[in-house]
C-alpha cells in the first residue's frame, strides 16, 4: 500500500466556518507534511511532523492548526480563513532514514479548498 | 540562502524530440535531490531521486537525471517525449526533514 489518502477532495467554506482536512497513510512513514499550492505555483511547505511531533512550522497563520493524533493520521484544522487561503492543500509522508534525513515524499491527491 | 532554481518556466517540444529540464540548487552540503511531475488538478508523482552514489539516475516513464556536483545541477532528460508527458515538472531538494520545490517548468508537447 503506497497511498496517501486525503479527504475531502473538495471543500467550500465561509470565512466564519470551522472545518478540517484529513490525511492518512499506512506505509509506516514517521514524517508527515502539509503543503499549500496556489494555481501555477510550486507547493509551499507549511508544517512537518516527525515522530508525531511538530518539527517545522513555516510561520503559518494561526487560523491553520495542524494535528498529528498518531503515526498514520494528519489533520489540518481551519478556522476563520480568508479568500486568499483558497488553494490546493497537499499532504505527504516519508520515511526518516538512518541519517536523519527524509527520503522521497509520497503525496496525496490534495484537498481543493475554496473560501468564500 | 538555500534555494532551488528552475530557469525555464515553460518549454515546448515536439513529440519524439529529446527533452532536458534544468535544475540548480544552492545548499551548504549536497542535499537529497528529486524530480516530481504534476498533471493538472493532481498530486505530485515522483519521477526519480538522488541520495548518493552513481550520479546518473534512472526513473520512471523513461526519464533520467544527472547530478553534477561542480555545477550544483540535477537536470532531467528524456530521449523521446510522448504527448502524455505534458505536465508541470518540479525539481525538489531535501535536507533534514525539509523539502523545498523549484518554481516548476511547464512542458507542452506539440504533435
mmCIF file of C-alpha atoms in Angstrom:
data_model
loop_
_atom_site.group_PDB
_atom_site.id
_atom_site.type_symbol
_atom_site.label_atom_id
_atom_site.label_comp_id
_atom_site.label_asym_id
_atom_site.label_seq_id
_atom_site.Cartn_x
_atom_site.Cartn_y
_atom_site.Cartn_z
ATOM 1 C CA UNK A 1 0.000 0.000 0.000
ATOM 2 C CA UNK A 2 1.761 3.133 -1.218
ATOM 3 C CA UNK A 3 -1.106 5.596 -0.925
ATOM 4 C CA UNK A 4 -1.663 8.790 0.917
ATOM 5 C CA UNK A 5 -5.373 9.446 1.213
ATOM 6 C CA UNK A 6 -6.773 12.932 1.664
ATOM 7 C CA UNK A 7 -10.338 13.908 2.494
ATOM 8 C CA UNK A 8 -12.327 15.761 1.432
ATOM 9 C CA UNK A 9 -11.248 16.221 -2.188
ATOM 10 C CA UNK A 10 -13.150 19.499 -2.401
ATOM 11 C CA UNK A 11 -14.232 21.872 0.347
ATOM 12 C CA UNK A 12 -16.094 25.166 0.183
ATOM 13 C CA UNK A 13 -16.311 27.172 3.367
ATOM 14 C CA UNK A 14 -17.243 30.609 4.564
ATOM 15 C CA UNK A 15 -14.876 32.843 6.483
ATOM 16 C CA UNK A 16 -16.600 32.074 9.794
ATOM 17 C CA UNK A 17 -16.668 28.300 9.377
ATOM 18 C CA UNK A 18 -14.553 25.694 11.127
ATOM 19 C CA UNK A 19 -13.527 22.708 9.052
ATOM 20 C CA UNK A 20 -10.782 20.107 8.944
ATOM 21 C CA UNK A 21 -8.711 18.424 6.261
ATOM 22 C CA UNK A 22 -7.663 14.851 6.897
ATOM 23 C CA UNK A 23 -4.745 12.761 5.680
ATOM 24 C CA UNK A 24 -3.971 9.100 6.229
ATOM 25 C CA UNK A 25 -1.092 6.814 5.274
ATOM 26 C CA UNK A 26 -0.330 3.193 6.131
ATOM 27 C CA UNK A 27 3.220 2.953 4.840
ATOM 28 C CA UNK A 28 4.797 3.203 8.289
ATOM 29 C CA UNK A 29 6.205 6.627 7.489
ATOM 30 C CA UNK A 30 7.132 8.730 10.509
ATOM 31 C CA UNK A 31 7.334 12.121 8.784
ATOM 32 C CA UNK A 32 4.190 13.836 7.528
ATOM 33 C CA UNK A 33 3.789 17.157 5.769
ATOM 34 C CA UNK A 34 1.267 19.801 4.803
ATOM 35 C CA UNK A 35 1.898 21.883 1.706
ATOM 36 C CA UNK A 36 -0.168 24.685 0.208
ATOM 37 C CA UNK A 37 -0.231 25.097 -3.572
ATOM 38 C CA UNK A 38 -1.735 28.041 -5.441
ATOM 39 C CA UNK A 39 -2.504 27.777 -9.135
ATOM 40 C CA UNK A 40 0.580 27.649 -11.371
ATOM 41 C CA UNK A 41 2.886 27.793 -8.331
ATOM 42 C CA UNK A 42 5.055 25.200 -6.580
ATOM 43 C CA UNK A 43 3.967 23.612 -3.313
ATOM 44 C CA UNK A 44 4.862 25.735 -0.278
ATOM 45 C CA UNK A 45 5.806 23.957 2.908
ATOM 46 C CA UNK A 46 3.500 24.681 5.849
ATOM 47 C CA UNK A 47 4.148 22.082 8.563
ATOM 48 C CA UNK A 48 6.260 18.997 9.154
ATOM 49 C CA UNK A 49 5.665 16.352 11.800
ATOM 50 C CA UNK A 50 8.461 13.932 12.722
ATOM 51 C CA UNK A 51 7.602 11.063 15.035
ATOM 52 C CA UNK A 52 4.251 12.735 15.677
ATOM 53 C CA UNK A 53 5.884 15.938 16.905
ATOM 54 C CA UNK A 54 5.755 19.252 15.081
ATOM 55 C CA UNK A 55 9.269 19.851 13.778
ATOM 56 C CA UNK A 56 8.763 22.618 11.214
ATOM 57 C CA UNK A 57 6.206 25.423 11.196
ATOM 58 C CA UNK A 58 6.807 27.836 8.357
ATOM 59 C CA UNK A 59 5.295 30.842 10.140
ATOM 60 C CA UNK A 60 1.839 29.796 9.067
ATOM 61 C CA UNK A 61 -1.051 31.967 10.388
ATOM 62 C CA UNK A 62 -2.778 30.571 13.464
ATOM 63 C CA UNK A 63 -6.036 30.141 11.550
ATOM 64 C CA UNK A 64 -4.346 26.935 10.305
ATOM 65 C CA UNK A 65 -3.845 24.420 13.116
ATOM 66 C CA UNK A 66 -2.168 21.075 12.434
ATOM 67 C CA UNK A 67 -2.649 17.948 14.472
ATOM 68 C CA UNK A 68 -0.972 14.536 14.307
ATOM 69 C CA UNK A 69 -3.048 12.209 16.508
ATOM 70 C CA UNK A 70 -0.988 9.127 15.620
ATOM 71 C CA UNK A 71 1.661 7.957 13.185
ATOM 72 C CA UNK A 72 -0.872 7.316 10.410
ATOM 73 C CA UNK A 73 -3.039 10.413 10.618
ATOM 74 C CA UNK A 74 -2.519 14.098 9.997
ATOM 75 C CA UNK A 75 -5.185 16.766 10.269
ATOM 76 C CA UNK A 76 -5.300 20.424 9.347
ATOM 77 C CA UNK A 77 -7.912 22.394 11.260
ATOM 78 C CA UNK A 78 -9.210 25.500 9.551
ATOM 79 C CA UNK A 79 -10.884 28.457 11.245
ATOM 80 C CA UNK A 80 -11.679 32.000 10.159
ATOM 81 C CA UNK A 81 -9.955 31.619 6.820
ATOM 82 C CA UNK A 82 -9.628 34.346 4.227
ATOM 83 C CA UNK A 83 -10.426 34.112 0.497
ATOM 84 C CA UNK A 84 -6.687 34.221 -0.266
ATOM 85 C CA UNK A 85 -6.349 30.906 1.581
ATOM 86 C CA UNK A 86 -8.143 29.219 -1.309
ATOM 87 C CA UNK A 87 -5.678 26.688 -2.714
ATOM 88 C CA UNK A 88 -4.857 23.018 -3.147
ATOM 89 C CA UNK A 89 -3.658 21.579 0.167
ATOM 90 C CA UNK A 90 -1.344 18.628 -0.249
ATOM 91 C CA UNK A 91 -0.442 16.079 2.381
ATOM 92 C CA UNK A 92 2.689 13.973 2.053
ATOM 93 C CA UNK A 93 4.571 11.381 4.046
ATOM 94 C CA UNK A 94 8.081 9.966 4.005
ATOM 95 C CA UNK A 95 10.410 7.607 5.777
ATOM 96 C CA UNK A 96 13.013 9.026 8.091
ATOM 97 C CA UNK A 97 16.301 7.480 7.023
ATOM 98 C CA UNK A 98 19.035 6.369 9.413
ATOM 99 C CA UNK A 99 20.900 9.556 8.516
ATOM 100 C CA UNK A 100 18.017 11.521 9.976
ATOM 101 C CA UNK A 101 17.124 12.895 6.574
ATOM 102 C CA UNK A 102 13.816 12.098 4.997
ATOM 103 C CA UNK A 103 13.530 10.134 1.796
ATOM 104 C CA UNK A 104 11.171 10.838 -1.035
ATOM 105 C CA UNK A 105 7.768 12.263 -0.266
ATOM 106 C CA UNK A 106 4.615 10.413 -1.216
ATOM 107 C CA UNK A 107 1.816 12.832 -1.952
ATOM 108 C CA UNK A 108 -1.926 12.598 -1.720
ATOM 109 C CA UNK A 109 -4.164 13.956 -4.475
ATOM 110 C CA UNK A 110 -4.868 17.057 -2.412
ATOM 111 C CA UNK A 111 -7.878 18.837 -0.976
ATOM 112 C CA UNK A 112 -9.045 21.786 -3.043
ATOM 113 C CA UNK A 113 -10.255 24.485 -0.683
ATOM 114 C CA UNK A 114 -12.394 27.444 -1.681
ATOM 115 C CA UNK A 115 -13.045 30.165 0.894
ATOM 116 C CA UNK A 116 -15.977 32.430 0.125
ATOM 117 C CA UNK B 1 20.395 31.190 1.458
ATOM 118 C CA UNK B 2 19.202 27.782 0.374
ATOM 119 C CA UNK B 3 17.402 27.795 -2.964
ATOM 120 C CA UNK B 4 16.250 25.668 -5.854
ATOM 121 C CA UNK B 5 16.156 27.231 -9.299
ATOM 122 C CA UNK B 6 14.402 26.032 -12.420
ATOM 123 C CA UNK B 7 15.369 28.622 -15.027
ATOM 124 C CA UNK B 8 12.785 27.616 -17.631
ATOM 125 C CA UNK B 9 9.183 28.495 -16.809
ATOM 126 C CA UNK B 10 7.743 26.936 -19.962
ATOM 127 C CA UNK B 11 9.229 24.599 -22.577
ATOM 128 C CA UNK B 12 7.601 23.372 -25.778
ATOM 129 C CA UNK B 13 8.948 20.335 -27.612
ATOM 130 C CA UNK B 14 7.681 18.245 -30.479
ATOM 131 C CA UNK B 15 6.560 14.715 -29.839
ATOM 132 C CA UNK B 16 9.509 12.384 -30.331
ATOM 133 C CA UNK B 17 12.091 15.082 -29.663
ATOM 134 C CA UNK B 18 14.530 14.953 -26.779
ATOM 135 C CA UNK B 19 13.997 16.925 -23.582
ATOM 136 C CA UNK B 20 16.186 18.475 -20.927
ATOM 137 C CA UNK B 21 14.797 20.370 -17.944
ATOM 138 C CA UNK B 22 17.271 22.305 -15.846
ATOM 139 C CA UNK B 23 17.584 22.479 -12.083
ATOM 140 C CA UNK B 24 20.200 24.196 -9.943
ATOM 141 C CA UNK B 25 20.433 24.305 -6.179
ATOM 142 C CA UNK B 26 22.257 26.311 -3.596
ATOM 143 C CA UNK B 27 22.751 24.422 -0.349
ATOM 144 C CA UNK B 28 25.628 24.160 2.094
ATOM 145 C CA UNK B 29 26.060 20.439 1.580
ATOM 146 C CA UNK B 30 24.726 18.114 -1.097
ATOM 147 C CA UNK B 31 21.060 17.654 -0.331
ATOM 148 C CA UNK B 32 18.866 14.829 -1.498
ATOM 149 C CA UNK B 33 17.547 15.647 -4.978
ATOM 150 C CA UNK B 34 14.256 14.766 -6.647
ATOM 151 C CA UNK B 35 12.150 15.350 -9.715
ATOM 152 C CA UNK B 36 8.354 15.271 -9.443
ATOM 153 C CA UNK B 37 5.662 15.582 -12.107
ATOM 154 C CA UNK B 38 2.189 17.030 -11.633
ATOM 155 C CA UNK B 39 -0.730 16.818 -14.021
ATOM 156 C CA UNK B 40 -3.484 19.441 -13.696
ATOM 157 C CA UNK B 41 -5.553 19.046 -10.526
ATOM 158 C CA UNK B 42 -3.457 16.104 -9.339
ATOM 159 C CA UNK B 43 -0.938 15.417 -6.617
ATOM 160 C CA UNK B 44 2.780 15.067 -7.285
ATOM 161 C CA UNK B 45 4.337 11.871 -8.588
ATOM 162 C CA UNK B 46 7.998 11.041 -8.018
ATOM 163 C CA UNK B 47 9.975 10.538 -11.234
ATOM 164 C CA UNK B 48 13.388 9.864 -9.708
ATOM 165 C CA UNK B 49 15.677 10.644 -6.795
ATOM 166 C CA UNK B 50 19.345 11.021 -5.940
ATOM 167 C CA UNK B 51 20.748 10.339 -2.494
ATOM 168 C CA UNK B 52 24.335 9.301 -3.233
ATOM 169 C CA UNK B 53 26.394 7.031 -5.472
ATOM 170 C CA UNK B 54 26.041 6.845 -9.238
ATOM 171 C CA UNK B 55 25.412 10.366 -10.499
ATOM 172 C CA UNK B 56 23.192 9.211 -13.385
ATOM 173 C CA UNK B 57 19.867 8.019 -12.046
ATOM 174 C CA UNK B 58 17.078 6.318 -13.915
ATOM 175 C CA UNK B 59 13.450 6.972 -13.165
ATOM 176 C CA UNK B 60 10.006 6.008 -14.282
ATOM 177 C CA UNK B 61 8.477 6.739 -17.701
ATOM 178 C CA UNK B 62 11.889 6.734 -19.408
ATOM 179 C CA UNK B 63 13.265 9.749 -17.531
ATOM 180 C CA UNK B 64 16.805 10.075 -16.228
ATOM 181 C CA UNK B 65 18.713 12.782 -14.389
ATOM 182 C CA UNK B 66 22.373 13.555 -13.856
ATOM 183 C CA UNK B 67 23.801 15.039 -10.679
ATOM 184 C CA UNK B 68 26.756 17.335 -11.291
ATOM 185 C CA UNK B 69 28.304 18.496 -8.031
ATOM 186 C CA UNK B 70 30.627 21.018 -9.699
ATOM 187 C CA UNK B 71 27.648 22.771 -11.282
ATOM 188 C CA UNK B 72 25.178 22.211 -8.411
ATOM 189 C CA UNK B 73 22.815 20.862 -11.022
ATOM 190 C CA UNK B 74 20.395 17.982 -11.364
ATOM 191 C CA UNK B 75 18.967 18.163 -14.876
ATOM 192 C CA UNK B 76 16.171 15.908 -16.066
ATOM 193 C CA UNK B 77 16.320 14.287 -19.502
ATOM 194 C CA UNK B 78 14.229 12.108 -21.761
ATOM 195 C CA UNK B 79 15.395 10.956 -25.198
ATOM 196 C CA UNK B 80 11.960 10.911 -26.860
ATOM 197 C CA UNK B 81 8.989 12.819 -25.479
ATOM 198 C CA UNK B 82 5.442 11.463 -25.653
ATOM 199 C CA UNK B 83 2.291 13.590 -25.747
ATOM 200 C CA UNK B 84 1.372 12.196 -22.316
ATOM 201 C CA UNK B 85 4.483 13.827 -20.822
ATOM 202 C CA UNK B 86 2.819 17.232 -20.997
ATOM 203 C CA UNK B 87 2.641 18.373 -17.357
ATOM 204 C CA UNK B 88 4.334 20.533 -14.734
ATOM 205 C CA UNK B 89 7.749 19.336 -13.578
ATOM 206 C CA UNK B 90 9.215 20.251 -10.218
ATOM 207 C CA UNK B 91 12.765 19.832 -9.017
ATOM 208 C CA UNK B 92 12.998 19.423 -5.250
ATOM 209 C CA UNK B 93 15.751 19.296 -2.655
ATOM 210 C CA UNK B 94 15.631 17.902 0.848
ATOM 211 C CA UNK B 95 17.822 18.373 3.890
ATOM 212 C CA UNK B 96 16.817 17.003 7.268
ATOM 213 C CA UNK B 97 13.023 16.992 7.228
ATOM 214 C CA UNK B 98 12.681 19.967 4.931
ATOM 215 C CA UNK B 99 11.789 19.501 1.251
ATOM 216 C CA UNK B 100 11.615 22.574 -0.975
ATOM 217 C CA UNK B 101 10.496 22.868 -4.563
ATOM 218 C CA UNK B 102 11.663 24.871 -7.517
ATOM 219 C CA UNK B 103 9.184 27.118 -9.302
ATOM 220 C CA UNK B 104 8.396 24.432 -11.836
ATOM 221 C CA UNK B 105 8.698 24.030 -15.608
ATOM 222 C CA UNK B 106 5.558 23.580 -17.651
ATOM 223 C CA UNK B 107 6.090 21.188 -20.549
ATOM 224 C CA UNK B 108 3.953 21.452 -23.677
ATOM 225 C CA UNK B 109 4.252 18.716 -26.304
ATOM 226 C CA UNK B 110 3.441 19.575 -29.919
ATOM 227 C CA UNK B 111 2.038 16.850 -32.179
#
